[in-house]
Amino acid sequence: MKERILVTGGTGYIGSHTVVELQLAGYEVIIIDNLSNSTIDSLAGIEKITGIKPSFENLDCVDYVGLDYMFSKYEGIKAVIHFAASKAVGESVQKPILYYRNNVNGLMNILDLMPIHGVQNILFSSSCTVYGEPDMLPVNETAPTKPATSPYGNTKQICEEIIRDVIHSGAFMNSIILRYFNPIGAHPSAQIGELPIGVPSNLVPFITQTAIGIHNKLNVFGNDYNTPDGTCIRDYINVVDLAKAHVVAVKRMLDCVQDEPLEFFNIGTGRGVSVFELIHAFEMSNHVKVPYTVVERREGDIEKVWADPQKANTILGWKAEISVEDTLKSAWNWEKRLHETRKV
Ligand code: UD1
C-alpha cells in the first residue's frame, strides 16, 4: 500500500511541483488548499504529468474543525508537508494580522491535530530569510537567525520556534525544516509553474512578464551594492530540484533515520548569482531581450546570500542538478504557456 502524505498548499507553486515528485516516488498524496493564491488548474497539470489525480479538499488551515474532519476522512496519513502560507513580503507589511493568522495559526492547528490523529511527521517550508544579512558566506544551518525585516519573515521564524518548542516538550513528533533559497523556474512540461497574482514582486516572474511584453521594462533595484557588478546576489534554486528535496526529506522521516527529532537543511545550489547575471543568462538561454533600468534600492533587500548546501548534500543525499540556463528556459516556456491561456 502506498504511504499517504498530506500536502497543505499543494496547488501552489512549490506545492504542486512537490506533489508531482511525491507521486512519481510512489506516495499517495492528499492536497488541501484554500485556492487563495493558486487555482484548481494545478490538479489537471499534476495529472497530465504523472497520470495520477491527487485527492483534493478546498480547505483553509485556519479552519480547525474542517482540518479535524479531513484528518479523520483520510486516516493513516504518515506525514504532513506544510506549504500553506501567505508569502508576499510587501503585503505582509500592509496586512500583518492576515499573515500571523494564516501562517502561525495554520501551523498551530496542524500541530495540534497531528497527535490526535496519530500523525508523527511534519516537514515545514521555511526560508533563508531567517538568516537576514548573513555574517559569513556561504551560509550554513548553524548561522544565527537575524531579526526579521517583515511580518512574513517573522512568521517563518516564529513557526520554526513553535515546532522547536513542541518537539522540546516531548511530543511524539519528528520534523524537518527546509530553508529554501530563491526558488525559480517551472516544470519542464510547462504544465505547472508559478502563477503570480497582480504585479509580481519576485525577480524571475517580472523578467518573464517583461520579456513577453506585459511590462515595458524591469526595474533593477540598485547597482551600488558591495558586489562585483553592484547588484544583489542570491542563490536561485530550480523548483523541481527543490521539490525533490522534499521527497528525500519525507523518506528520511518515514524511515526514522533522523539524527535528531528536529533537523534543518538549507536547500540551495551553493552558487551566488547577481541580478545582472540572471537577466543576461535569461536573455542568452531564451534568445529574448529583457529591457531594464536601474532604480533605487528596494527597502529591506539583503545584499548577498547564498547557501552552503553541504548538509543536505551529505545527509539527505540531495543535490541541485538543473542548470540556471535550463531553469530559465523552463520559466520562459511557462510564461509563454500562460500567455496563450490569457489570449483564450
Ligand atoms: C523575497 C523575500 C524573501 C522571500 C522570497 C520568496 C524580500 C526582502 N525577501 O526574496 O523573504 O522568501 O522573496 O520568494 O522581499 N529584484 C529586482 N527587480 C524586481 C524584483 C527583484 O531588481 O523587479 C531583485 C531584488 O532586489 C533582489 C533579487 O532581485 O536582489 C531577488 O528578488 P526577489 O525575487 O524578490 O527575492 P528576494 O528578495 O531574495
Tab-separated table of C-alpha atoms and ligand atoms in Angstrom:
chain	number	residue	atom	x	y	z
A	1	MET	CA	0.000	0.000	0.000
A	2	LYS	CA	1.190	3.477	-0.851
A	3	GLU	CA	2.145	5.689	2.060
A	4	ARG	CA	-0.199	8.641	2.402
A	5	ILE	CA	1.210	12.182	2.560
A	6	LEU	CA	-0.827	15.308	3.280
A	7	VAL	CA	0.359	18.364	1.360
A	8	THR	CA	-1.092	21.669	2.542
A	9	GLY	CA	-0.855	24.369	-0.108
A	10	GLY	CA	-0.452	21.607	-2.671
A	11	THR	CA	-1.915	23.529	-5.609
A	12	GLY	CA	0.586	26.366	-5.113
A	13	TYR	CA	3.908	26.934	-6.810
A	14	ILE	CA	6.286	24.777	-4.765
A	15	GLY	CA	3.451	22.576	-3.502
A	16	SER	CA	2.326	21.428	-6.954
A	17	HIS	CA	5.873	20.545	-8.038
A	18	THR	CA	6.346	18.606	-4.820
A	19	VAL	CA	3.086	16.694	-5.321
A	20	VAL	CA	4.371	15.592	-8.743
A	21	GLU	CA	7.666	14.332	-7.313
A	22	LEU	CA	5.930	12.576	-4.409
A	23	GLN	CA	3.593	10.781	-6.781
A	24	LEU	CA	6.460	9.797	-9.062
A	25	ALA	CA	8.258	8.414	-5.995
A	26	GLY	CA	5.241	6.215	-5.206
A	27	TYR	CA	3.457	8.151	-2.459
A	28	GLU	CA	-0.282	8.769	-2.294
A	29	VAL	CA	-0.926	12.494	-1.948
A	30	ILE	CA	-3.835	14.319	-0.366
A	31	ILE	CA	-3.847	18.042	-1.142
A	32	ILE	CA	-5.563	20.678	0.912
A	33	ASP	CA	-5.570	24.265	-0.301
A	34	ASN	CA	-7.894	27.245	0.044
A	35	LEU	CA	-7.005	28.388	-3.518
A	36	SER	CA	-6.278	31.902	-2.223
A	37	ASN	CA	-3.077	32.125	-4.253
A	38	SER	CA	-3.401	29.263	-6.735
A	39	THR	CA	-6.010	27.718	-8.993
A	40	ILE	CA	-7.665	24.348	-9.284
A	41	ASP	CA	-6.000	24.011	-12.722
A	42	SER	CA	-2.864	22.811	-10.926
A	43	LEU	CA	-4.629	19.490	-10.348
A	44	ALA	CA	-5.057	18.935	-14.082
A	45	GLY	CA	-1.402	19.914	-14.623
A	46	ILE	CA	-0.275	17.414	-11.989
A	47	GLU	CA	-2.434	14.697	-13.531
A	48	LYS	CA	-1.071	15.379	-17.019
A	49	ILE	CA	2.485	14.909	-15.774
A	50	THR	CA	2.025	11.874	-13.536
A	51	GLY	CA	-1.205	10.308	-14.754
A	52	ILE	CA	-2.489	10.419	-11.176
A	53	LYS	CA	-5.155	12.769	-9.894
A	54	PRO	CA	-4.418	13.647	-6.270
A	55	SER	CA	-7.232	13.794	-3.736
A	56	PHE	CA	-8.136	17.419	-3.106
A	57	GLU	CA	-10.018	19.292	-0.382
A	58	ASN	CA	-10.712	23.016	-0.618
A	59	LEU	CA	-9.780	23.817	2.949
A	60	ASP	CA	-8.072	26.569	4.909
A	61	CYS	CA	-5.571	25.539	7.581
A	62	VAL	CA	-7.063	28.208	9.814
A	63	ASP	CA	-10.275	26.103	9.874
A	64	TYR	CA	-9.623	23.790	12.833
A	65	VAL	CA	-12.911	21.896	12.577
A	66	GLY	CA	-12.508	21.374	8.844
A	67	LEU	CA	-8.952	20.132	9.342
A	68	ASP	CA	-10.064	17.776	12.096
A	69	TYR	CA	-12.688	16.319	9.775
A	70	MET	CA	-10.157	15.985	6.946
A	71	PHE	CA	-7.670	14.074	9.146
A	72	SER	CA	-10.495	11.662	10.059
A	73	LYS	CA	-11.593	11.271	6.452
A	74	TYR	CA	-8.088	10.399	5.232
A	75	GLU	CA	-6.900	8.259	8.076
A	76	GLY	CA	-3.389	6.842	8.170
A	77	ILE	CA	-1.558	9.951	6.989
A	78	LYS	CA	2.159	9.302	7.508
A	79	ALA	CA	3.492	12.839	7.125
A	80	VAL	CA	2.374	16.403	6.566
A	81	ILE	CA	4.241	18.761	4.248
A	82	HIS	CA	3.086	22.190	5.317
A	83	PHE	CA	3.389	24.732	2.500
A	84	ALA	CA	0.134	26.609	3.005
A	85	ALA	CA	1.054	30.167	3.926
A	86	SER	CA	0.882	33.722	2.697
A	87	LYS	CA	4.198	34.738	1.160
A	88	ALA	CA	4.263	38.278	-0.211
A	89	VAL	CA	6.722	40.351	1.775
A	90	GLY	CA	5.198	43.739	0.826
A	91	GLU	CA	1.635	42.612	1.535
A	92	SER	CA	2.720	41.298	4.927
A	93	VAL	CA	3.814	44.799	5.913
A	94	GLN	CA	0.355	46.118	4.986
A	95	LYS	CA	-1.636	43.220	6.467
A	96	PRO	CA	0.343	41.777	9.376
A	97	ILE	CA	-2.672	40.219	11.106
A	98	LEU	CA	-3.545	38.278	7.966
A	99	TYR	CA	-0.004	36.913	7.843
A	100	TYR	CA	0.186	35.966	11.506
A	101	ARG	CA	-3.265	34.375	11.323
A	102	ASN	CA	-2.648	32.359	8.170
A	103	ASN	CA	0.920	31.354	8.796
A	104	VAL	CA	1.065	30.934	12.552
A	105	ASN	CA	-2.483	29.790	13.351
A	106	GLY	CA	-2.461	27.448	10.370
A	107	LEU	CA	0.666	25.708	11.634
A	108	MET	CA	-0.651	25.563	15.208
A	109	ASN	CA	-3.863	23.864	14.056
A	110	ILE	CA	-1.856	21.254	12.177
A	111	LEU	CA	0.496	20.637	15.113
A	112	ASP	CA	-2.452	20.395	17.486
A	113	LEU	CA	-4.326	17.882	15.343
A	114	MET	CA	-1.415	15.680	14.266
A	115	PRO	CA	-1.063	13.734	17.543
A	116	ILE	CA	-4.845	13.444	17.894
A	117	HIS	CA	-4.880	11.631	14.544
A	118	GLY	CA	-1.663	9.692	15.075
A	119	VAL	CA	0.390	11.670	12.563
A	120	GLN	CA	4.000	11.880	13.637
A	121	ASN	CA	5.961	13.649	10.916
A	122	ILE	CA	5.915	17.218	9.665
A	123	LEU	CA	8.064	18.870	7.027
A	124	PHE	CA	7.937	22.641	7.221
A	125	SER	CA	8.680	25.183	4.458
A	126	SER	CA	10.981	27.828	5.785
A	127	SER	CA	13.170	30.365	4.076
A	128	CYS	CA	16.718	31.699	4.011
A	129	THR	CA	15.044	34.921	5.098
A	130	VAL	CA	15.637	33.681	8.678
A	131	TYR	CA	19.393	34.342	8.230
A	132	GLY	CA	18.853	38.011	7.317
A	133	GLU	CA	22.130	39.523	6.055
A	134	PRO	CA	24.499	36.688	6.994
A	135	ASP	CA	27.868	37.431	8.645
A	136	MET	CA	29.564	34.663	6.675
A	137	LEU	CA	29.012	33.274	3.187
A	138	PRO	CA	28.045	30.722	2.136
A	139	VAL	CA	25.559	30.450	4.967
A	140	ASN	CA	25.134	27.123	6.728
A	141	GLU	CA	22.490	25.901	9.154
A	142	THR	CA	24.482	26.871	12.240
A	143	ALA	CA	24.395	30.563	11.299
A	144	PRO	CA	22.407	32.666	13.757
A	145	THR	CA	18.963	33.828	12.753
A	146	LYS	CA	18.580	37.594	12.485
A	147	PRO	CA	15.652	39.847	13.409
A	148	ALA	CA	13.083	39.624	10.639
A	149	THR	CA	12.593	42.651	8.393
A	150	SER	CA	8.936	41.918	7.589
A	151	PRO	CA	5.929	40.232	9.220
A	152	TYR	CA	6.251	37.495	6.569
A	153	GLY	CA	9.847	36.787	7.608
A	154	ASN	CA	8.821	36.910	11.246
A	155	THR	CA	6.135	34.268	10.692
A	156	LYS	CA	8.803	31.900	9.325
A	157	GLN	CA	10.954	32.433	12.414
A	158	ILE	CA	8.002	32.081	14.784
A	159	CYS	CA	6.843	28.902	13.039
A	160	GLU	CA	10.328	27.391	13.316
A	161	GLU	CA	10.318	28.237	17.040
A	162	ILE	CA	6.856	26.777	17.572
A	163	ILE	CA	7.957	23.482	16.018
A	164	ARG	CA	11.112	23.532	18.142
A	165	ASP	CA	9.100	24.118	21.324
A	166	VAL	CA	6.539	21.422	20.509
A	167	ILE	CA	9.270	18.865	19.921
A	168	HIS	CA	11.170	20.047	23.001
A	169	SER	CA	8.019	19.478	25.051
A	170	GLY	CA	8.414	15.768	24.380
A	171	ALA	CA	5.661	15.496	21.798
A	172	PHE	CA	5.812	12.264	19.828
A	173	MET	CA	6.758	14.133	16.688
A	174	ASN	CA	9.552	14.413	14.136
A	175	SER	CA	10.176	17.376	11.929
A	176	ILE	CA	12.407	18.524	9.127
A	177	ILE	CA	12.585	22.212	8.358
A	178	LEU	CA	13.782	23.097	4.868
A	179	ARG	CA	15.131	26.609	4.425
A	180	TYR	CA	14.666	27.463	0.782
A	181	PHE	CA	16.830	29.953	-1.017
A	182	ASN	CA	15.228	31.556	-4.129
A	183	PRO	CA	13.001	29.048	-5.956
A	184	ILE	CA	12.590	29.782	-9.670
A	185	GLY	CA	11.557	28.072	-12.909
A	186	ALA	CA	8.757	25.682	-13.701
A	187	HIS	CA	8.181	22.057	-14.549
A	188	PRO	CA	9.857	21.217	-17.905
A	189	SER	CA	6.469	20.079	-19.227
A	190	ALA	CA	5.127	23.635	-18.657
A	191	GLN	CA	2.022	22.040	-17.115
A	192	ILE	CA	2.616	23.658	-13.722
A	193	GLY	CA	4.524	26.767	-12.643
A	194	GLU	CA	4.294	29.991	-10.700
A	195	LEU	CA	1.074	31.998	-11.004
A	196	PRO	CA	1.755	35.477	-9.674
A	197	ILE	CA	-1.392	37.379	-8.800
A	198	GLY	CA	-1.151	41.042	-9.806
A	199	VAL	CA	2.253	42.607	-10.430
A	200	PRO	CA	4.945	40.137	-9.372
A	201	SER	CA	7.377	41.284	-6.715
A	202	ASN	CA	9.860	38.461	-7.341
A	203	LEU	CA	12.551	38.808	-9.961
A	204	VAL	CA	12.006	35.905	-12.352
A	205	PRO	CA	8.246	36.320	-12.904
A	206	PHE	CA	8.918	40.011	-13.527
A	207	ILE	CA	11.632	39.136	-16.050
A	208	THR	CA	9.385	36.691	-17.940
A	209	GLN	CA	6.450	39.134	-17.932
A	210	THR	CA	8.726	41.872	-19.266
A	211	ALA	CA	10.125	39.612	-21.978
A	212	ILE	CA	6.597	38.764	-23.123
A	213	GLY	CA	5.602	42.441	-23.200
A	214	ILE	CA	3.376	42.819	-20.128
A	215	HIS	CA	5.783	45.413	-18.690
A	216	ASN	CA	7.891	47.869	-20.688
A	217	LYS	CA	10.944	47.241	-18.574
A	218	LEU	CA	12.258	45.587	-15.477
A	219	ASN	CA	13.343	47.766	-12.582
A	220	VAL	CA	16.665	46.609	-11.167
A	221	PHE	CA	16.646	47.607	-7.525
A	222	GLY	CA	20.084	49.165	-7.067
A	223	ASN	CA	23.515	48.653	-8.662
A	224	ASP	CA	25.555	50.230	-5.898
A	225	TYR	CA	25.823	47.199	-3.620
A	226	ASN	CA	29.154	45.835	-2.491
A	227	THR	CA	29.146	43.033	-5.101
A	228	PRO	CA	31.212	42.571	-8.291
A	229	ASP	CA	28.606	44.179	-10.588
A	230	GLY	CA	26.838	46.212	-7.903
A	231	THR	CA	23.570	44.222	-7.940
A	232	CYS	CA	22.325	41.880	-5.203
A	233	ILE	CA	23.345	38.238	-5.159
A	234	ARG	CA	21.010	35.292	-4.491
A	235	ASP	CA	21.052	31.520	-4.709
A	236	TYR	CA	18.419	30.641	-7.324
A	237	ILE	CA	17.206	27.072	-6.956
A	238	ASN	CA	15.182	25.215	-9.584
A	239	VAL	CA	11.711	24.408	-8.265
A	240	VAL	CA	11.875	20.764	-9.430
A	241	ASP	CA	15.197	20.281	-7.633
A	242	LEU	CA	13.591	21.898	-4.597
A	243	ALA	CA	10.563	19.597	-4.870
A	244	LYS	CA	12.856	16.558	-4.901
A	245	ALA	CA	14.432	17.702	-1.634
A	246	HIS	CA	11.004	17.260	-0.036
A	247	VAL	CA	10.753	13.682	-1.247
A	248	VAL	CA	14.075	12.660	0.296
A	249	ALA	CA	13.267	14.558	3.485
A	250	VAL	CA	9.909	12.797	3.812
A	251	LYS	CA	11.581	9.439	3.258
A	252	ARG	CA	14.116	10.267	5.973
A	253	MET	CA	11.311	10.967	8.449
A	254	LEU	CA	9.334	7.849	7.495
A	255	ASP	CA	12.439	5.650	7.672
A	256	CYS	CA	13.056	7.003	11.206
A	257	VAL	CA	16.724	7.682	10.458
A	258	GLN	CA	16.885	11.269	11.681
A	259	ASP	CA	19.825	12.149	13.930
A	260	GLU	CA	17.532	14.434	15.924
A	261	PRO	CA	13.723	14.709	16.024
A	262	LEU	CA	14.117	18.195	14.534
A	263	GLU	CA	16.520	18.818	11.679
A	264	PHE	CA	17.207	21.858	9.496
A	265	PHE	CA	18.526	21.837	5.942
A	266	ASN	CA	19.451	24.619	3.560
A	267	ILE	CA	18.076	23.960	0.107
A	268	GLY	CA	20.103	25.903	-2.416
A	269	THR	CA	22.693	25.400	-5.124
A	270	GLY	CA	25.665	26.880	-3.300
A	271	ARG	CA	26.186	29.416	-6.102
A	272	GLY	CA	25.518	33.116	-5.872
A	273	VAL	CA	24.131	34.843	-8.977
A	274	SER	CA	23.671	38.592	-9.323
A	275	VAL	CA	20.584	40.303	-10.727
A	276	PHE	CA	22.507	41.366	-13.838
A	277	GLU	CA	23.898	37.861	-14.297
A	278	LEU	CA	20.422	36.388	-14.060
A	279	ILE	CA	18.970	38.830	-16.595
A	280	HIS	CA	21.792	38.093	-19.039
A	281	ALA	CA	21.502	34.336	-18.511
A	282	PHE	CA	17.781	34.622	-19.256
A	283	GLU	CA	18.464	36.542	-22.457
A	284	MET	CA	21.144	34.090	-23.605
A	285	SER	CA	19.133	30.963	-22.767
A	286	ASN	CA	15.958	32.118	-24.456
A	287	HIS	CA	17.201	34.497	-27.169
A	288	VAL	CA	14.902	37.279	-25.985
A	289	LYS	CA	15.659	40.769	-24.732
A	290	VAL	CA	14.718	41.978	-21.273
A	291	PRO	CA	14.713	45.783	-21.253
A	292	TYR	CA	15.709	47.062	-17.826
A	293	THR	CA	16.591	50.186	-15.965
A	294	VAL	CA	18.387	50.640	-12.670
A	295	VAL	CA	16.312	52.306	-9.946
A	296	GLU	CA	16.681	52.929	-6.203
A	297	ARG	CA	17.406	50.065	-3.855
A	298	ARG	CA	14.328	48.208	-2.553
A	299	GLU	CA	13.836	48.649	1.181
A	300	GLY	CA	14.692	45.568	3.199
A	301	ASP	CA	16.692	43.815	0.465
A	302	ILE	CA	19.620	41.674	1.534
A	303	GLU	CA	22.887	42.468	-0.297
A	304	LYS	CA	24.106	38.931	-0.804
A	305	VAL	CA	23.104	35.498	0.360
A	306	TRP	CA	23.812	32.034	-0.922
A	307	ALA	CA	23.665	28.616	0.651
A	308	ASP	CA	26.158	26.154	1.930
A	309	PRO	CA	24.087	23.094	0.890
A	310	GLN	CA	26.694	20.601	2.192
A	311	LYS	CA	24.447	19.257	4.951
A	312	ALA	CA	21.621	18.482	2.528
A	313	ASN	CA	24.133	17.051	0.041
A	314	THR	CA	25.649	14.621	2.504
A	315	ILE	CA	22.859	13.800	4.953
A	316	LEU	CA	19.833	13.922	2.652
A	317	GLY	CA	21.812	12.769	-0.373
A	318	TRP	CA	20.191	15.613	-2.293
A	319	LYS	CA	21.904	17.997	-4.676
A	320	ALA	CA	20.664	20.698	-7.028
A	321	GLU	CA	21.159	19.336	-10.540
A	322	ILE	CA	19.387	21.546	-13.045
A	323	SER	CA	21.417	24.370	-14.591
A	324	VAL	CA	20.413	28.014	-14.370
A	325	GLU	CA	20.052	28.024	-18.186
A	326	ASP	CA	17.584	25.118	-18.221
A	327	THR	CA	15.762	26.653	-15.286
A	328	LEU	CA	15.370	29.972	-17.095
A	329	LYS	CA	14.196	28.151	-20.215
A	330	SER	CA	11.521	26.421	-18.155
A	331	ALA	CA	10.438	29.777	-16.681
A	332	TRP	CA	10.124	31.223	-20.190
A	333	ASN	CA	8.201	28.211	-21.543
A	334	TRP	CA	5.787	28.516	-18.652
A	335	GLU	CA	5.299	32.255	-19.270
A	336	LYS	CA	4.601	31.566	-22.958
A	337	ARG	CA	2.040	28.953	-21.983
A	338	LEU	CA	0.325	31.386	-19.583
A	339	HIS	CA	0.293	33.926	-22.385
A	340	GLU	CA	-1.545	31.500	-24.657
A	341	THR	CA	-4.092	30.871	-21.912
A	342	ARG	CA	-4.583	34.609	-21.362
A	343	LYS	CA	-5.455	35.012	-25.030
A	344	VAL	CA	-8.249	32.411	-24.981
B	1	UD1	C1	11.956	37.639	-1.379
B	1	UD1	C2	11.772	37.890	0.081
B	1	UD1	C3	12.019	36.596	0.826
B	1	UD1	C4	11.072	35.528	0.333
B	1	UD1	C5	11.223	35.365	-1.166
B	1	UD1	C6	10.134	34.459	-1.682
B	1	UD1	C7	12.388	40.259	0.377
B	1	UD1	C8	13.338	41.192	1.046
B	1	UD1	N1	12.646	38.944	0.550
B	1	UD1	O1	13.313	37.253	-1.567
B	1	UD1	O2	11.810	36.810	2.195
B	1	UD1	O3	11.336	34.306	0.965
B	1	UD1	O4	11.076	36.621	-1.819
B	1	UD1	O5	10.389	34.106	-2.993
B	1	UD1	O6	11.451	40.662	-0.269
B	1	UD1	N2	14.734	42.435	-7.968
B	1	UD1	C9	14.842	43.460	-8.893
B	1	UD1	N3	13.721	43.829	-9.578
B	1	UD1	C10	12.499	43.235	-9.382
B	1	UD1	C11	12.398	42.185	-8.437
B	1	UD1	C12	13.537	41.824	-7.739
B	1	UD1	O7	15.916	44.006	-9.100
B	1	UD1	O8	11.526	43.629	-10.022
B	1	UD1	C13	15.939	41.994	-7.244
B	1	UD1	C14	15.821	42.182	-5.751
B	1	UD1	O9	16.275	43.435	-5.373
B	1	UD1	C15	16.727	41.043	-5.264
B	1	UD1	C16	16.596	39.956	-6.329
B	1	UD1	O10	16.087	40.616	-7.469
B	1	UD1	O11	18.046	41.480	-5.256
B	1	UD1	C17	15.675	38.843	-5.933
B	1	UD1	O12	14.442	39.410	-5.513
B	1	UD1	P1	13.152	38.514	-5.182
B	1	UD1	O13	12.882	37.578	-6.303
B	1	UD1	O14	12.059	39.433	-4.773
B	1	UD1	O15	13.624	37.609	-3.977
B	1	UD1	P2	14.233	38.019	-2.547
B	1	UD1	O16	14.137	39.471	-2.301
B	1	UD1	O17	15.585	37.406	-2.471
